[in-house]
Short mmCIF file of C-alpha atoms in Angstrom, two decimals:
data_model
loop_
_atom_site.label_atom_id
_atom_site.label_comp_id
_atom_site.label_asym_id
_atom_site.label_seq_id
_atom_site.Cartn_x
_atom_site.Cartn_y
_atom_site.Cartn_z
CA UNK L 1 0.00 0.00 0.00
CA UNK L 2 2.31 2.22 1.20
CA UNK L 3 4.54 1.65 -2.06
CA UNK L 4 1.81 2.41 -4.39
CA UNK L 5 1.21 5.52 -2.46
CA UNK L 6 4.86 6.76 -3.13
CA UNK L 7 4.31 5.62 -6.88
CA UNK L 8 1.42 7.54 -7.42
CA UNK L 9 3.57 11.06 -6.10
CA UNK L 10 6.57 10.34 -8.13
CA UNK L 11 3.98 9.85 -11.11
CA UNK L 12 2.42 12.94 -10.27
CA UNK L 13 5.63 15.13 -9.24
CA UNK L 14 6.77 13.98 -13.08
CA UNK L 15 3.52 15.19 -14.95
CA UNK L 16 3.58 18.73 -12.65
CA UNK L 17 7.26 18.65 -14.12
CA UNK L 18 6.71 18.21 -17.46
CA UNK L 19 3.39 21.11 -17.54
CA UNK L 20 5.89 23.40 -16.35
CA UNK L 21 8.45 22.70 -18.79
CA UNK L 22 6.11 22.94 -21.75
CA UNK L 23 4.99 26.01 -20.14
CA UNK L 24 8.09 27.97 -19.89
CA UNK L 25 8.96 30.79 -22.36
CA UNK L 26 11.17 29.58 -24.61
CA UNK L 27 14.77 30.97 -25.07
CA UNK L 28 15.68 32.32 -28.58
CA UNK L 29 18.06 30.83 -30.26
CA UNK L 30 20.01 33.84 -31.19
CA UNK L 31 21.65 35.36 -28.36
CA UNK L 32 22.08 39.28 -29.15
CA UNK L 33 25.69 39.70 -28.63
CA UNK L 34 26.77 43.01 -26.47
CA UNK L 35 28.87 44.80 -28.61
CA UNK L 36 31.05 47.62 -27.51
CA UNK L 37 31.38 50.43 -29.03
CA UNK L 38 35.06 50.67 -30.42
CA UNK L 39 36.85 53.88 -31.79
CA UNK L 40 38.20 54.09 -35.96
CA UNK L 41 41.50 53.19 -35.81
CA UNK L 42 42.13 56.66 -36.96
CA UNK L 43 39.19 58.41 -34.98
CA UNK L 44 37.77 58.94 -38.55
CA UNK L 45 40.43 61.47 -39.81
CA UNK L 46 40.00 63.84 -35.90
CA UNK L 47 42.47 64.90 -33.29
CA UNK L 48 41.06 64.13 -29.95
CA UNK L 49 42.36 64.22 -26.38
CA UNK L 50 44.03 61.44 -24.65
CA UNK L 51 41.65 59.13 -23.61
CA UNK L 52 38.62 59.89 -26.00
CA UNK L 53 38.02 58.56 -29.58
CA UNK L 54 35.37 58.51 -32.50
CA UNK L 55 34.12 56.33 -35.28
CA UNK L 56 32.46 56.91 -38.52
CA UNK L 57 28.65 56.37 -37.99
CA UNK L 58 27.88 57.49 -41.45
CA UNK L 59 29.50 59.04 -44.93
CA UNK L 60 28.43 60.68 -48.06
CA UNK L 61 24.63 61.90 -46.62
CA UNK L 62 24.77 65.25 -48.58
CA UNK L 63 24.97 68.45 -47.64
CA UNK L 64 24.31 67.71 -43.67
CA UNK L 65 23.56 70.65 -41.01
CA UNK L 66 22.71 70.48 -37.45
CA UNK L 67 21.45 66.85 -36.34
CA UNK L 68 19.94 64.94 -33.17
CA UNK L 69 19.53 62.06 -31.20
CA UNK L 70 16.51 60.10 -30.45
CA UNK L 71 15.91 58.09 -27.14
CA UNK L 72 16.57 54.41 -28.87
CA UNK L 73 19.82 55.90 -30.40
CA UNK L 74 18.56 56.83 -33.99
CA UNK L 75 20.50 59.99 -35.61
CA UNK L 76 18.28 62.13 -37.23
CA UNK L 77 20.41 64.67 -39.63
CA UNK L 78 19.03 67.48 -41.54
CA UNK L 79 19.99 68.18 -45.06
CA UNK L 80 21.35 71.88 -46.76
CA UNK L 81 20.21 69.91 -50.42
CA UNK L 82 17.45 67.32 -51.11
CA UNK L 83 18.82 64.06 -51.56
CA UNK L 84 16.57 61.73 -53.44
CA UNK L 85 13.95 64.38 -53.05
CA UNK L 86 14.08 63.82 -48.57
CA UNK L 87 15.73 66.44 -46.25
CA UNK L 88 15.96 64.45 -43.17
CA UNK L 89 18.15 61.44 -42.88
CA UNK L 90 17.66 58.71 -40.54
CA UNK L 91 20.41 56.78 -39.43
CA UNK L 92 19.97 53.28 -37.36
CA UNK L 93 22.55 50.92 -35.79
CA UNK L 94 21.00 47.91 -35.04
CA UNK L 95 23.47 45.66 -34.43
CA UNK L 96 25.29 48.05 -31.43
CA UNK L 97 28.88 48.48 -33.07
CA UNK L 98 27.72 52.46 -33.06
CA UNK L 99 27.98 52.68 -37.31
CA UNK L 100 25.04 53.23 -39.00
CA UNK L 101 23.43 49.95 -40.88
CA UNK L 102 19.93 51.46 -42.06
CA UNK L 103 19.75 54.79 -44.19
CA UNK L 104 16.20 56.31 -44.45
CA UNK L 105 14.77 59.83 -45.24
CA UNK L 106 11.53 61.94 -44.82
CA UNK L 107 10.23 65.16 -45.47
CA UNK L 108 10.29 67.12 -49.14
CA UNK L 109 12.07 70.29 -47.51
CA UNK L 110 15.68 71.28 -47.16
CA UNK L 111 17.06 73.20 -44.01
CA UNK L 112 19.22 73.81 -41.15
CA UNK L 113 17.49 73.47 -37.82
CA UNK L 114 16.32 70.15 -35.73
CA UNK L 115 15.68 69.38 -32.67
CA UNK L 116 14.20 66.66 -30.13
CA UNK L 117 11.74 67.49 -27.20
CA UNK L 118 8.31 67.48 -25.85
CA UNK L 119 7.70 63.96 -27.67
CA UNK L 120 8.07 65.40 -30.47
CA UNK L 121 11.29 66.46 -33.62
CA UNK L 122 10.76 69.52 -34.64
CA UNK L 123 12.62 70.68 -37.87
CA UNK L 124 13.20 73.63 -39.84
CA UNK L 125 13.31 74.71 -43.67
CA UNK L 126 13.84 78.53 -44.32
CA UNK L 127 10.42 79.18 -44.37
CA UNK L 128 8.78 76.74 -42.13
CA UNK L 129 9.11 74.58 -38.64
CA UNK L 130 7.50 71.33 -38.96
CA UNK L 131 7.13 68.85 -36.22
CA UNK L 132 6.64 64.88 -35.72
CA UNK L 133 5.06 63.31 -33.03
CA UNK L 134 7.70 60.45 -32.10
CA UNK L 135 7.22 57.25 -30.10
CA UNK L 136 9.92 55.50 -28.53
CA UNK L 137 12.69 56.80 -30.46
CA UNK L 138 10.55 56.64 -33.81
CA UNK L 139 9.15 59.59 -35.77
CA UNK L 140 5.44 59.16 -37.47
CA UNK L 141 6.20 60.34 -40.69
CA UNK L 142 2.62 60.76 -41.75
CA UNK L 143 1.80 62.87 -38.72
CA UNK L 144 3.95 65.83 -39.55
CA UNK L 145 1.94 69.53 -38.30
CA UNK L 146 3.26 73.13 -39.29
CA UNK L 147 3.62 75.39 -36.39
CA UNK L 148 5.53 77.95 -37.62
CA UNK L 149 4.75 79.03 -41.62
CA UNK L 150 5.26 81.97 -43.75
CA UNK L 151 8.90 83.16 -43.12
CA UNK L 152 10.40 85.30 -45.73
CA UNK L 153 12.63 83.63 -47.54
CA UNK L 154 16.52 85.57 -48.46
CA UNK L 155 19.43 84.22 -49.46
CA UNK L 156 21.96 86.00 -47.08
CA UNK L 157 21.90 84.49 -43.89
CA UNK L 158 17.98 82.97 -43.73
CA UNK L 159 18.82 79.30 -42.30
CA UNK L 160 16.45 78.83 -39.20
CA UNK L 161 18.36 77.05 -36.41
CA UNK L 162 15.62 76.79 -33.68
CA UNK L 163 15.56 75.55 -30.07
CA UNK L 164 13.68 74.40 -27.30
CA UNK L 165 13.39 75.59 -23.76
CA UNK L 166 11.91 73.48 -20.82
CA UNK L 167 8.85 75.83 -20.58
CA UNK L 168 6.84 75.35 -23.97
CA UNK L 169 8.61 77.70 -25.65
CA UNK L 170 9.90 77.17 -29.61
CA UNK L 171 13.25 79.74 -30.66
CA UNK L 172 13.69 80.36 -34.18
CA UNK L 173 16.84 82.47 -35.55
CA UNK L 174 16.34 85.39 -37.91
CA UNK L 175 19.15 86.32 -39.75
CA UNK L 176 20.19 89.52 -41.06
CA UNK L 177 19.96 89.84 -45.26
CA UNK L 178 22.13 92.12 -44.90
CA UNK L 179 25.89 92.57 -43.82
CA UNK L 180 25.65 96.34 -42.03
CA UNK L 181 22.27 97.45 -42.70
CA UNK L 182 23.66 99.47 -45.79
CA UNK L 183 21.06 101.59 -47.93
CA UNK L 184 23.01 99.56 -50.73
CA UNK L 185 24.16 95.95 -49.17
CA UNK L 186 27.98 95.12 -49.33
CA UNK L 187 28.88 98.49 -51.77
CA UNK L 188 31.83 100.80 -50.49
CA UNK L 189 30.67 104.34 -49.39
CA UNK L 190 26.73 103.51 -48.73
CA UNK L 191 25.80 104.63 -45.51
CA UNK L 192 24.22 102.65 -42.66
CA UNK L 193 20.56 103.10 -42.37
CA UNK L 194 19.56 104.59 -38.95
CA UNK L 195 17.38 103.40 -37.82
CA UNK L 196 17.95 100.15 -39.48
CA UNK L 197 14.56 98.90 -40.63
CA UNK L 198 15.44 95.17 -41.19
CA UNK L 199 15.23 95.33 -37.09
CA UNK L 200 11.57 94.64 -37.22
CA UNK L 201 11.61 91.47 -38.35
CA UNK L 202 15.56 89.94 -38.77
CA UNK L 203 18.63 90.11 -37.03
CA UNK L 204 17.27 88.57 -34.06
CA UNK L 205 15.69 85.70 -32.33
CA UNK L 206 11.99 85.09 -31.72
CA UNK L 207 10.09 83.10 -28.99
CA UNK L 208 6.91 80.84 -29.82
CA UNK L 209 4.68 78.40 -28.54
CA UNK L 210 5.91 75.12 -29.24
CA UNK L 211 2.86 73.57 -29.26
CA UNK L 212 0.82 75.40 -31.59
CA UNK L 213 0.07 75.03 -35.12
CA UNK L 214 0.60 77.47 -38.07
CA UNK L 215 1.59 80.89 -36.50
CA UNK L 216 3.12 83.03 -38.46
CA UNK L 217 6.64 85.30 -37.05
CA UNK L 218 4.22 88.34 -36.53
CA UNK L 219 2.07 85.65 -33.78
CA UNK L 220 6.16 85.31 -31.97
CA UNK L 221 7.76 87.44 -29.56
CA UNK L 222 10.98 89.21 -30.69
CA UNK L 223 13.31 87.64 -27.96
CA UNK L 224 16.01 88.84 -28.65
CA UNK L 225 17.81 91.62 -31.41
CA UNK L 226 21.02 93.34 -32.68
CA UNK L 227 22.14 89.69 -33.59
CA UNK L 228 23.50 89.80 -37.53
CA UNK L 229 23.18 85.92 -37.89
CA UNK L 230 22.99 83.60 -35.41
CA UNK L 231 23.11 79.81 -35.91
CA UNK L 232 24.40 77.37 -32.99
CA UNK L 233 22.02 77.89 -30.66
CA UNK L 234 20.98 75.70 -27.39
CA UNK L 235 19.28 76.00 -24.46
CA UNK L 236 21.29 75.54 -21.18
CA UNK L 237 19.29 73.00 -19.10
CA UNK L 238 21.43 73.81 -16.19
CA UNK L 239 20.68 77.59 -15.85
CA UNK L 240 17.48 77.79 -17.75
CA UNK L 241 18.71 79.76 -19.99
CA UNK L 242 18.88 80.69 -23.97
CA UNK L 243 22.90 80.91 -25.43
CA UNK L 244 23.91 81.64 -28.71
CA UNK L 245 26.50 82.22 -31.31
CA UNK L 246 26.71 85.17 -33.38
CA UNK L 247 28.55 85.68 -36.42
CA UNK L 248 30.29 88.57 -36.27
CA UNK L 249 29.98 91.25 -39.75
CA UNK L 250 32.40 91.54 -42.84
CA UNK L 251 34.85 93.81 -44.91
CA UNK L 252 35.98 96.41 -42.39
CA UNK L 253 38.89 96.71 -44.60
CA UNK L 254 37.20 96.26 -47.78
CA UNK L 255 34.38 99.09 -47.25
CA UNK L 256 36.46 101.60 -44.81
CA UNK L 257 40.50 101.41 -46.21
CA UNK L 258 41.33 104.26 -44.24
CA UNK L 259 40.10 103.16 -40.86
CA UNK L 260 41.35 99.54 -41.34
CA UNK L 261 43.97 97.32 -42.53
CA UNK L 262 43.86 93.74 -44.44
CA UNK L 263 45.39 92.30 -40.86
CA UNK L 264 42.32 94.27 -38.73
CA UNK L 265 40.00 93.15 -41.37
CA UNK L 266 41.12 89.68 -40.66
CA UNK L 267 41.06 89.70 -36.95
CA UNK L 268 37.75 91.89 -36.29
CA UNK L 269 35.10 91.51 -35.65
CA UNK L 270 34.85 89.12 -32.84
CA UNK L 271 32.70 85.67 -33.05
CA UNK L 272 30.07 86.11 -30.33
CA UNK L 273 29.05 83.36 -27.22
CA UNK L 274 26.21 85.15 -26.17
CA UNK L 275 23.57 84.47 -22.69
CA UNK L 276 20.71 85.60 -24.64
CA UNK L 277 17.66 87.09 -22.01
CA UNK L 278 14.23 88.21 -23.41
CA UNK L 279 15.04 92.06 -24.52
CA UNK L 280 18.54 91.64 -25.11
CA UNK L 281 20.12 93.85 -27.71
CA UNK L 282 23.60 92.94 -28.72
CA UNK L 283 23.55 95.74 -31.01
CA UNK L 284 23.97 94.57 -34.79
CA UNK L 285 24.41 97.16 -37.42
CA UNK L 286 25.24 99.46 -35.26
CA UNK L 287 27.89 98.34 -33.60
CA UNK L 288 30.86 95.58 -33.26
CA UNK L 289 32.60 94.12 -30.90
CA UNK L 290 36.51 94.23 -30.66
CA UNK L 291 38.21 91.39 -28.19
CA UNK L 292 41.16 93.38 -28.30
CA UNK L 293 39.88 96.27 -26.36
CA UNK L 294 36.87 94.04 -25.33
CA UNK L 295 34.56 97.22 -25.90
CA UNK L 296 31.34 97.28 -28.24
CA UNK L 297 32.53 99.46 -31.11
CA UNK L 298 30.80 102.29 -33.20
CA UNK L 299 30.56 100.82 -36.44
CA UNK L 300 32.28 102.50 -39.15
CA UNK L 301 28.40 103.18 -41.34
CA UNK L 302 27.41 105.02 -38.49
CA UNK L 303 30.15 107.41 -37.58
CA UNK L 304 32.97 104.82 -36.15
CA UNK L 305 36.26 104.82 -36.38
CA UNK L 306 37.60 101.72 -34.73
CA UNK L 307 38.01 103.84 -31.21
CA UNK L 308 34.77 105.33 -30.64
CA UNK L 309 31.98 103.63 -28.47
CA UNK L 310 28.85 106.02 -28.45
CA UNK L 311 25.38 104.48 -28.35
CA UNK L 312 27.59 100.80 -28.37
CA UNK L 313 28.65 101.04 -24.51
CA UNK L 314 25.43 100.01 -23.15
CA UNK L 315 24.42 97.18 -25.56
CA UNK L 316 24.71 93.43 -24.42
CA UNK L 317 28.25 92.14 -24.20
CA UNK L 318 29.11 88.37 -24.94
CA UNK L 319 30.32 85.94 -22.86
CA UNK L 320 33.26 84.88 -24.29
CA UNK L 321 34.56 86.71 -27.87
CA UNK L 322 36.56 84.36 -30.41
CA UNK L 323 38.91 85.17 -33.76
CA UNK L 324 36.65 86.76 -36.67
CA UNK L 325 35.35 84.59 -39.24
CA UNK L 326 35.61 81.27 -37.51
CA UNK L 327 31.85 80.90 -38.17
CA UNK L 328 30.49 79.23 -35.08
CA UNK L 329 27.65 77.10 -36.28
CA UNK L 330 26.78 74.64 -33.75
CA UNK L 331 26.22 74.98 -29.96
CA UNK L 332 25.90 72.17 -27.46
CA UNK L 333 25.58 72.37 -23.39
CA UNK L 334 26.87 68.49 -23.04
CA UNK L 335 25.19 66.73 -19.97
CA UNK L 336 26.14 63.49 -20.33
CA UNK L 337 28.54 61.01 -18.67
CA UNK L 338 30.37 59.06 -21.45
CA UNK L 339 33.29 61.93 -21.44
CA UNK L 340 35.59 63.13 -18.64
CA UNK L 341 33.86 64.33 -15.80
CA UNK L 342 35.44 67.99 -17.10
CA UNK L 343 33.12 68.32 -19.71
CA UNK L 344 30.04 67.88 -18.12
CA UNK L 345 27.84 71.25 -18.41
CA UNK L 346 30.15 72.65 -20.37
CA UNK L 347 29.88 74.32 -23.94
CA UNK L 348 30.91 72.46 -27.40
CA UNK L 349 31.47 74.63 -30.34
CA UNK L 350 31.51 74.24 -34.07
CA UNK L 351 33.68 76.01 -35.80
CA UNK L 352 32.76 75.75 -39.43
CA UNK L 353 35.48 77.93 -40.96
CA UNK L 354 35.31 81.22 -43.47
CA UNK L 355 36.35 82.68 -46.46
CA UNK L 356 37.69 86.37 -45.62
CA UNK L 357 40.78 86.18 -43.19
CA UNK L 358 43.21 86.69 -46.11
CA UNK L 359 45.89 87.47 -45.62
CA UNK L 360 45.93 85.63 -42.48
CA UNK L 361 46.14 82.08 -42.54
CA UNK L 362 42.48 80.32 -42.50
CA UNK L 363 40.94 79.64 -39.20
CA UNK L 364 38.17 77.34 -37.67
CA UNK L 365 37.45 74.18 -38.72
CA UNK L 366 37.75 72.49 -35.42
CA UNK L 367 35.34 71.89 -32.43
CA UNK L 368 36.41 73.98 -29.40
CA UNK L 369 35.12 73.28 -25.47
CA UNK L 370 34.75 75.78 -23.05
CA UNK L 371 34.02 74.94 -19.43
CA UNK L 372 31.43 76.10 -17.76
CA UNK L 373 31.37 77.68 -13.89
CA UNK L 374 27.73 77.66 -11.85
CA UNK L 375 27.30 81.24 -12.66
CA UNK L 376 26.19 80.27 -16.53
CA UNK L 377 29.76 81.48 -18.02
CA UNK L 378 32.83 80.26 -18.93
CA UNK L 379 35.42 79.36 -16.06
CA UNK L 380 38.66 79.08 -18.03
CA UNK L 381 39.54 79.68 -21.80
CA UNK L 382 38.92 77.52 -24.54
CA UNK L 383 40.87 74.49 -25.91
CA UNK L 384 40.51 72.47 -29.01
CA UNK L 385 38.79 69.46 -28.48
CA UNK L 386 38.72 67.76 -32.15
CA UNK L 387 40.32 68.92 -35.06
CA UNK L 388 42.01 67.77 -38.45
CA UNK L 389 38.52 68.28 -40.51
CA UNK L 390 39.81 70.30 -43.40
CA UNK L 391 42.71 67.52 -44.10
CA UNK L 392 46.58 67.10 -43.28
CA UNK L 393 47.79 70.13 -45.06
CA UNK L 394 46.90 74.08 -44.46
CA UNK L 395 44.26 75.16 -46.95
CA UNK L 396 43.91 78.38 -48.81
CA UNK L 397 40.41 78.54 -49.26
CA UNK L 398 37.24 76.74 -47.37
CA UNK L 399 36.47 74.85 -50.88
CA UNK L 400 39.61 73.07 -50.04
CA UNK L 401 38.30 71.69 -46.96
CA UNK L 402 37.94 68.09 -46.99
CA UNK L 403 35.08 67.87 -44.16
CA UNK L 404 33.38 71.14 -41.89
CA UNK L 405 32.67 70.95 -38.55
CA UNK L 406 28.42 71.78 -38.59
CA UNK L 407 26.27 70.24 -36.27
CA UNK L 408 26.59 68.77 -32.68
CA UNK L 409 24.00 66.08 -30.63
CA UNK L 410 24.23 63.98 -27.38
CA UNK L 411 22.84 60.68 -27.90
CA UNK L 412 21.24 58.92 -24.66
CA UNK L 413 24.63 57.44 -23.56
CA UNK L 414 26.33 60.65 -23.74
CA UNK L 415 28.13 59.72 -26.77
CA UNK L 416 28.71 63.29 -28.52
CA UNK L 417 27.77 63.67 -32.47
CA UNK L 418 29.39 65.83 -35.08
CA UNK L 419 28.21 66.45 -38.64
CA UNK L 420 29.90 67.81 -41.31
CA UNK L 421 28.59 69.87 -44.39
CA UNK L 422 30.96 69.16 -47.07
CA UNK L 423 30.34 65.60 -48.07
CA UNK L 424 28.07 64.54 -45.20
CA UNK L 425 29.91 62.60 -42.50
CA UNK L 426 29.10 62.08 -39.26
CA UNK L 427 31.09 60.75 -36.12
CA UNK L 428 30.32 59.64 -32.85
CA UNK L 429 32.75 60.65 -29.89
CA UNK L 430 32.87 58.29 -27.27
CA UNK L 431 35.31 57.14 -24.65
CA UNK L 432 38.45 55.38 -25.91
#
C-alpha cells in the first residue's frame, strides 16, 4: 500500500514537471551579442584628447547641417540639399557596433534646424518649422503639423536654427539679409541706415509656442535683437537659460580702407558666445565688438572709427569673444557622462570655418570646449577638443576643406555627435 502511495507522487511530481516545462517561455536561439562600441582606428580622420576617440557612424549623406539624437539611439540629420527628393536622414545601428546599418529619409524640404523634445522632432526649412510626433525613439512620418509658416525667404543668412526651452517655448533664428544694414548691401561708401529697418523682423531671435500650429513670425515674440546671424544655438538645461552664437559682420577693410587694414579686417570683428535674455540687444548694425579692447565698437556706417563707443557702450556684451570669421555654427551644453567628468555642463562649439581672413592664414574648422562655472559662463579659456577636418595640409580657401565641422548632438549614452557639411559625414565621440 504504502509503495503504491509513493508511486502515485513520483507519477504525479513527473507530470507537474513536465506542464511546467512545456509552459516555460522559450529561449531564442540567437543570443544578441553586447557589442562595444570601439573607436576608428584613426578616430575617422579627428584629433582628440588622450583618452577619448570617435568612429564613422555614417558618410556621403549630402549636404548635412545640425542633427539629433533620439531616445533608442537613432541619428536624425538634416539636409542643406534634397537628396533623393528627402531632407531628413535617418540613421539606425541595429546591431550596437555604433555605425550606422539602415539609411532612411523623410520630409520634401531642405534646411538647417532640428531638434528633439516634448515627444516630439521639430525641424526647420527657411520658411517653415515642422514637427513629428515620435514614439519611442521613432518619428510618425505621416503625422507631420506646421507650427511655424510663412517666413520670408533671403538668401543671405535665412537658415532657421531653432531651439527648445523646458517651458513650452519654440526659438527660431532670424538672420540679417544684410551685412551692415547698408542703404546699398555690401557696396563701399553707402551709408548705414539709422534706424535700421530690417530690425523689425531679422537680425534677431523670436520666442513661440511650441505647441501650436501654423503661426506666423508676426504671432512670436521678438526675444532677442542686434544679432547679424545667429546659428548654434541651445538652451542651457542647467541655468534655464537661452545661449547663442553670433557671427560677427564683414569687410571692415574692404568698405572703410582708411580706418582699417587687411590684418584688422582679418582679426575683427569678434565671433560672439552670447547668454541671450528676453530684450537683449547685442547691437547689430550698429555696432561691433573688438576682443582686443573688449569694448562694443561704433561701427564704421554710423560714424565709427575703430576707437569710438557712443550708443555701443550700453548694448549686451558676450560671454566669451573668439577670432573673426571662424563661423560658429553649432552649440551644445553636453550633460552626459560618457566623457571626462570635465566636460560635463560645459559648452561644445563648431567652428565651421570662413572665407575672408586673407591674408591671415584660415581659421576654424575644429570643435572647441569651453568649461562652464555655476554662474552660466565660462570658467577658463577655450581648448581644441577635435580637429584635423579640413585635411593634413593648411588650406587656402574653405572649398579646399575636406570635411566642416556643422552640427553637434548627445545621444542617450552621452556619446557626442558631429556632422559635417561638405560631403556629409558624421562621427560619434565616445570614450576610448
Amino acid at each position: 500500500m504504502k509503495k503504491s502511495i509513493i508511486l502515485s507522487a513520483l507519477f504525479g511530481l513527473l507530470i507537474n514537471t513536465s506542464l511546467l516545462a512545456s509552459t516555460a517561455p522559450k529561449k531564442s536561439s540567437k543570443v544578441q551579442k553586447s557589442i562595444k562600441l570601439k573607436a576608428d582606428v584613426d578616430n575617422g580622420g579627428l584629433t582628440l584628447p588622450k583618452g577619448i576617440g570617435a568612429l564613422v557612424v555614417a558618410d556621403g549623406l549630402g549636404k548635412a547641417r545640425h542633427l539629433a539624437v533620439a531616445s533608442n539611439g537613432d541619428v536624425y540629420v538634416r539636409l542643406n540639399k534634397l537628396v533623393n527628393g528627402k531632407g531628413t536622414v535617418v540613421l539606425k545601428d541595429t546591431d550596437g557596433d555604433g555605425k550606422a546599418d539602415q539609411n532612411t529619409s523623410f520630409g520634401n524640404f531642405l534646411g538647417t534646424g532640428i531638434v528633439i523634445g516634448n515627444g516630439y522632432l521639430y525641424a526647420s526649412s527657411d520658411t517653415s518649422v515642422v514637427r513629428y510626433p515620435m514614439k519611442d525613439g521613432k518619428v510618425d512620418e505621416a503625422a507631420g503639423e506646421t507650427i511655424v509658416t510663412g517666413l520670408e525667404h533671403y538668401s543671405e543668412h535665412g537658415s532657421k536654427s531653432i531651439e527648445l526651452d523646458d517651458k513650452g517655448h519654440l526659438y527660431v533664428t532670424f538672420g540679417a539679409p544684410s551685412n551692415a544694414c547698408q542703404e546699398k548691401n555690401r557696396q563701399k561708401g553707402s551709408k548705414g541706415m539709422d534706424p535700421c529697418p530690417i530690425l523689425e523682423w531679422h537680425g534677431g531671435i523670436w520666442q513661440f509656442d511650441a505647441n501650436k500650429k501654423n503661426q506666423k513670425q508676426a504671432d512670436g515674440v521678438r526675444y532677442a535683437t542686434g544679432l547679424r546671424n545667429v546659428v548654434g544655438l541651445d538652451w542651457n538645461k542647467q541655468q534655464g537659460e537661452l545661449y547663442a552664437m553670433q557671427h560677427g559682420r564683414d569687410q571692415l577693410n574692404t568698405m572703410f580702407s582708411t580706418l582699417y587694414n587687411a590684418e584688422q579686417n582679418a582679426e575683427l570683428p569678434s565671433e560672439e558666445f552670447c547668454l541671450v535674455k528676453k530684450g537683449s540687444d547685442f547691437g547689430w548694425p550698429y555696432c561691433y565688438h573688438d576682443r582686443f579692447q573688449n569694448k562694443k565698437m561704433l561701427a564704421p556706417e554710423y560714424g565709427g572709427d575703430g576707437k569710438i563707443q557712443e550708443r555701443c557702450e550700453g548694448k549686451d556684451q558676450p560671454i566669451m569673444a573668439f577670432p573673426a570669421h571662424w563661423a560658429p555654427n553649432a552649440l551644445l551644453f553636453y550633460t552626459g557622462n560618457m566623457l571626462p567628468a570635465k566636460y560635463k555642463n560645459g559648452a561644445f562649439i563648431c567652428f565651421h570655418g570662413s572665407w575672408n581672413r586673407a591674408p591671415l592664414k584660415q581659421g576654424g574648422y575644429f570643435v572647441a570646449f569651453v568649461p562652464f562655472g555655476k554662474n552660466g559662463k565660462p570658467s577658463g579659456e577655450y581648448e581644441v577638443f577635435a580637429e584635423g577636418f579640413a585635411g593634413g595640409s593648411e588650406i587656402k580657401n574653405p572649398n579646399e576643406a575636406k570635411a566642416r565641422p556643422m552640427g553637434l548632438a548627445q545621444g542617450p549614452d552621452g556619446s557626442l555627435y558631429i556632422s559635417d557639411s561638405v560631403k556629409g559625414k558624421v562621427w560619434r565621440v565616445i570614450k576610448n
